[in-house]
């Protein structure tokens, strides 16, 4: 299920490297409407240049069901709404 134009606050973005040498990002988002916090792991390194800590954004999220439970992915960053 695609969630369009969700207002979130990016609280932290961190670049990591796995044991095989692959790079990924850990992104902490806070949903402004509900107050829920999400930790998202993304292999899309381009988000590092689009996201800044403690800044509000409108994003598109993808919620999918897998055999291990629900998975939330960050698809696109639509608009920057300013920092707090």
Coordinates of N, CA, C and O in Angstrom, one line a residue:
X1 N 0.8 -1.2 0.0 CA 0.0 0.0 0.0 C 0.9 1.2 0.0 O 1.8 1.3 0.8
X2 N 0.6 2.1 -0.9 CA 1.4 3.4 -1.0 C 0.7 4.5 -0.2 O -0.5 4.7 -0.2
X3 N 1.6 5.2 0.6 CA 1.1 6.3 1.4 C 1.7 7.5 0.9 O 3.0 7.7 1.0
X4 N 0.9 8.4 0.2 CA 1.4 9.6 -0.4 C 1.4 10.8 0.5 O 0.4 11.0 1.3
X5 N 2.3 11.7 0.3 CA 2.4 13.0 1.0 C 2.2 12.9 2.5 O 1.4 13.6 3.1
X6 N 3.0 12.1 3.1 CA 3.0 11.9 4.6 C 3.9 12.9 5.2 O 5.1 13.0 4.7
X7 N 3.5 13.8 6.1 CA 4.4 14.7 6.7 C 5.2 14.1 7.8 O 4.6 13.5 8.8
X8 N 6.5 14.1 7.7 CA 7.4 13.5 8.7 C 8.5 14.4 9.1 O 8.8 15.4 8.4
X9 N 9.1 14.1 10.2 CA 10.3 14.8 10.7 C 11.4 13.8 10.6 O 11.3 12.7 11.3
X10 N 12.5 14.1 9.9 CA 13.6 13.3 9.9 C 14.5 13.6 11.1 O 15.1 14.7 11.2
X11 N 14.6 12.7 12.0 CA 15.3 13.0 13.3 C 16.8 12.6 13.2 O 17.6 13.2 13.8
X12 N 17.1 11.6 12.3 CA 18.5 11.2 12.2 C 18.6 10.4 10.9 O 17.8 9.6 10.5
X13 N 19.8 10.6 10.2 CA 20.1 9.8 9.1 C 21.6 9.4 9.2 O 22.4 10.3 9.6
X14 N 21.9 8.1 9.0 CA 23.2 7.6 9.3 C 23.6 6.6 8.2 O 22.9 5.7 7.9
X15 N 24.8 6.8 7.7 CA 25.4 5.9 6.7 C 26.1 4.8 7.4 O 26.9 5.0 8.4
X16 N 25.9 3.5 7.0 CA 26.5 2.3 7.6 C 27.0 1.5 6.5 O 26.7 1.6 5.3
X17 N 27.9 0.5 6.9 CA 28.5 -0.5 6.0 C 28.2 -1.8 6.6 O 28.5 -2.0 7.8
X18 N 27.8 -2.8 5.8 CA 27.6 -4.1 6.3 C 28.8 -4.9 6.2 O 29.9 -4.5 5.8
X19 N 28.8 -6.2 6.7 CA 30.0 -7.0 6.8 C 30.6 -7.4 5.4 O 31.8 -7.7 5.3
X20 N 29.7 -7.3 4.4 CA 30.2 -7.6 3.0 C 30.7 -6.4 2.3 O 31.1 -6.5 1.1
X21 N 30.7 -5.2 2.9 CA 31.2 -4.0 2.3 C 30.1 -3.2 1.6 O 30.4 -2.2 1.0
X22 N 28.8 -3.6 1.7 CA 27.7 -2.9 1.1 C 27.3 -1.7 2.0 O 27.3 -1.8 3.2
X23 N 27.0 -0.6 1.3 CA 26.5 0.6 2.0 C 25.0 0.7 2.1 O 24.3 0.3 1.2
X24 N 24.5 1.2 3.2 CA 23.1 1.4 3.4 C 22.9 2.6 4.4 O 23.9 3.1 5.0
X25 N 21.7 3.0 4.5 CA 21.3 4.2 5.4 C 20.3 3.7 6.4 O 19.4 2.9 6.1
X26 N 20.5 4.2 7.6 CA 19.5 4.1 8.7 C 18.8 5.5 8.8 O 19.5 6.4 9.1
X27 N 17.5 5.5 8.6 CA 16.8 6.8 8.7 C 15.7 6.7 9.7 O 14.9 5.7 9.8
X28 N 15.7 7.6 10.7 CA 14.7 7.7 11.7 C 13.7 8.8 11.3 O 14.1 9.9 11.2
X29 N 12.4 8.4 11.2 CA 11.4 9.3 10.8 C 10.3 9.4 11.9 O 10.0 8.4 12.6
X30 N 9.8 10.5 12.1 CA 8.7 10.7 13.1 C 7.5 11.3 12.3 O 7.6 12.3 11.7
X31 N 6.4 10.5 12.4 CA 5.1 11.0 11.7 C 4.5 12.1 12.5 O 4.2 12.0 13.7
X32 N 4.4 13.3 11.9 CA 3.9 14.5 12.5 C 2.4 14.3 12.9 O 2.0 14.8 14.0
X33 N 1.6 13.7 12.1 CA 0.2 13.5 12.4 C -0.1 12.6 13.6 O -0.9 12.9 14.5
X34 N 0.6 11.5 13.7 CA 0.3 10.5 14.7 C 1.3 10.4 15.9 O 1.0 9.9 16.9
X35 N 2.5 10.9 15.6 CA 3.6 10.9 16.6 C 4.3 9.5 16.6 O 5.2 9.3 17.5
X36 N 4.0 8.7 15.7 CA 4.7 7.4 15.6 C 6.1 7.5 15.0 O 6.4 8.4 14.1
X37 N 7.0 6.8 15.5 CA 8.4 6.8 15.1 C 8.8 5.6 14.3 O 8.3 4.5 14.6
X38 N 9.5 5.7 13.2 CA 9.9 4.6 12.3 C 11.4 4.6 12.1 O 12.0 5.7 11.8
X39 N 12.0 3.5 12.1 CA 13.4 3.3 11.7 C 13.4 2.5 10.4 O 12.9 1.4 10.3
X40 N 13.9 3.2 9.4 CA 13.9 2.6 8.0 C 15.3 2.4 7.6 O 16.2 3.2 7.7
X41 N 15.6 1.2 7.0 CA 16.8 0.9 6.4 C 16.7 0.9 4.9 O 15.7 0.4 4.4
X42 N 17.5 1.7 4.2 CA 17.4 1.9 2.8 C 18.8 1.7 2.1 O 19.8 2.2 2.6
X43 N 18.8 1.0 1.0 CA 20.0 0.8 0.2 C 20.2 2.0 -0.8 O 21.2 2.0 -1.5
X44 N 19.2 2.9 -0.9 CA 19.3 4.0 -1.8 C 20.1 5.1 -1.1 O 19.6 5.9 -0.3
X45 N 21.3 5.2 -1.5 CA 22.3 6.1 -0.9 C 22.0 7.6 -1.3 O 22.4 8.5 -0.6
X46 N 21.2 7.8 -2.4 CA 20.8 9.1 -2.8 C 20.0 9.9 -1.8 O 20.0 11.1 -1.7
X47 N 19.3 9.2 -0.8 CA 18.6 9.9 0.2 C 19.5 10.6 1.2 O 19.1 11.5 1.8
X48 N 20.8 10.3 1.2 CA 21.7 11.0 2.1 C 21.9 12.4 1.7 O 22.0 13.3 2.5
X49 N 21.8 12.7 0.4 CA 21.9 14.1 -0.1 C 20.5 14.9 0.0 O 20.5 16.1 0.0
X50 N 19.4 14.1 0.0 CA 18.1 14.7 0.0 C 17.6 15.0 1.4 O 16.7 15.9 1.6
X51 N 18.0 14.2 2.4 CA 17.5 14.4 3.8 C 18.5 15.0 4.7 O 19.7 14.8 4.6
X52 N 18.0 15.8 5.6 CA 18.8 16.4 6.7 C 18.1 16.2 8.0 O 16.9 16.1 8.1
X53 N 18.9 16.0 9.0 CA 18.4 15.8 10.4 C 17.6 17.0 10.9 O 17.9 18.1 10.6
X54 N 16.6 16.7 11.6 CA 15.7 17.7 12.2 C 15.0 18.6 11.2 O 14.9 19.8 11.4
X55 N 14.6 18.1 10.1 CA 13.9 18.8 9.0 C 12.7 18.0 8.7 O 12.6 16.8 8.7
X56 N 11.6 18.8 8.4 CA 10.3 18.2 8.0 C 10.2 18.0 6.5 O 10.7 18.9 5.8
X57 N 9.6 17.0 6.1 CA 9.4 16.6 4.7 C 8.0 16.0 4.4 O 7.4 15.5 5.4
X58 N 7.6 16.1 3.2 CA 6.5 15.3 2.7 C 7.1 14.2 1.9 O 7.9 14.4 1.0
X59 N 6.8 12.9 2.3 CA 7.4 11.8 1.6 C 6.3 10.8 1.2 O 5.2 10.9 1.6
X60 N 6.7 9.9 0.3 CA 5.9 8.8 -0.1 C 6.5 7.5 0.5 O 7.7 7.2 0.3
X61 N 5.6 6.8 1.2 CA 6.1 5.5 1.8 C 5.4 4.4 1.2 O 4.2 4.5 0.7
X62 N 6.0 3.2 1.3 CA 5.4 2.0 0.8 C 5.3 1.0 1.9 O 6.3 0.6 2.5
X63 N 4.1 0.6 2.3 CA 3.9 -0.4 3.3 C 3.5 -1.8 2.7 O 2.6 -1.9 1.9
X64 N 4.4 -2.8 3.0 CA 4.2 -4.1 2.3 C 4.2 -5.2 3.4 O 4.9 -5.0 4.5
X65 N 3.6 -6.3 3.1 CA 3.6 -7.4 4.0 C 4.6 -8.4 3.5 O 4.6 -8.7 2.3
X66 N 5.4 -8.9 4.4 CA 6.4 -10.0 4.1 C 6.2 -11.2 5.0 O 5.3 -11.1 5.9
X67 N 6.9 -12.2 4.9 CA 6.7 -13.3 5.7 C 7.2 -13.1 7.1 O 6.8 -13.8 8.0
X68 N 7.9 -12.0 7.3 CA 8.4 -11.7 8.7 C 7.6 -10.6 9.3 O 7.8 -10.2 10.5
X69 N 6.6 -10.0 8.7 CA 5.7 -9.0 9.2 C 5.6 -7.8 8.2 O 5.7 -8.0 7.0
X70 N 5.3 -6.6 8.7 CA 5.2 -5.5 7.8 C 6.5 -4.8 7.6 O 7.4 -4.8 8.4
X71 N 6.6 -4.3 6.4 CA 7.9 -3.6 6.0 C 7.5 -2.2 5.4 O 6.6 -2.1 4.6
X72 N 8.2 -1.2 5.9 CA 7.9 0.2 5.5 C 9.2 0.7 4.8 O 10.3 0.6 5.3
X73 N 9.0 1.1 3.5 CA 10.1 1.6 2.7 C 9.8 3.1 2.3 O 8.7 3.5 2.1
X74 N 10.9 3.8 2.3 CA 10.9 5.2 1.8 C 11.0 5.2 0.3 O 12.1 4.7 -0.2
X75 N 10.0 5.6 -0.4 CA 10.1 5.6 -1.9 C 10.6 6.9 -2.4 O 11.6 6.9 -3.2
X76 N 10.0 8.1 -2.1 CA 10.5 9.4 -2.6 C 10.4 10.4 -1.5 O 9.5 10.3 -0.6
X77 N 11.2 11.4 -1.7 CA 11.1 12.6 -0.9 C 10.5 13.7 -1.8 O 11.1 14.1 -2.7
X78 N 9.3 14.1 -1.4 CA 8.5 15.0 -2.3 C 8.9 16.5 -2.1 O 9.3 17.2 -3.0
X79 N 8.7 17.0 -0.9 CA 8.9 18.4 -0.5 C 9.6 18.6 0.8 O 9.4 17.8 1.7
X80 N 10.4 19.6 0.9 CA 11.0 20.0 2.2 C 10.2 21.1 2.8 O 9.9 22.1 2.1
X81 N 9.8 20.9 4.0 CA 8.9 21.8 4.7 C 9.6 22.7 5.6 O 9.0 23.6 6.2
X82 N 10.9 22.6 5.8 CA 11.7 23.5 6.7 C 12.1 22.7 7.9 O 11.7 21.6 8.2
X83 N 13.1 23.4 8.6 CA 13.6 22.7 9.8 C 12.9 23.2 11.0 O 12.2 24.2 11.0
X84 N 13.1 22.6 12.1 CA 12.5 23.0 13.4 C 13.5 23.8 14.2 O 14.6 23.8 14.0

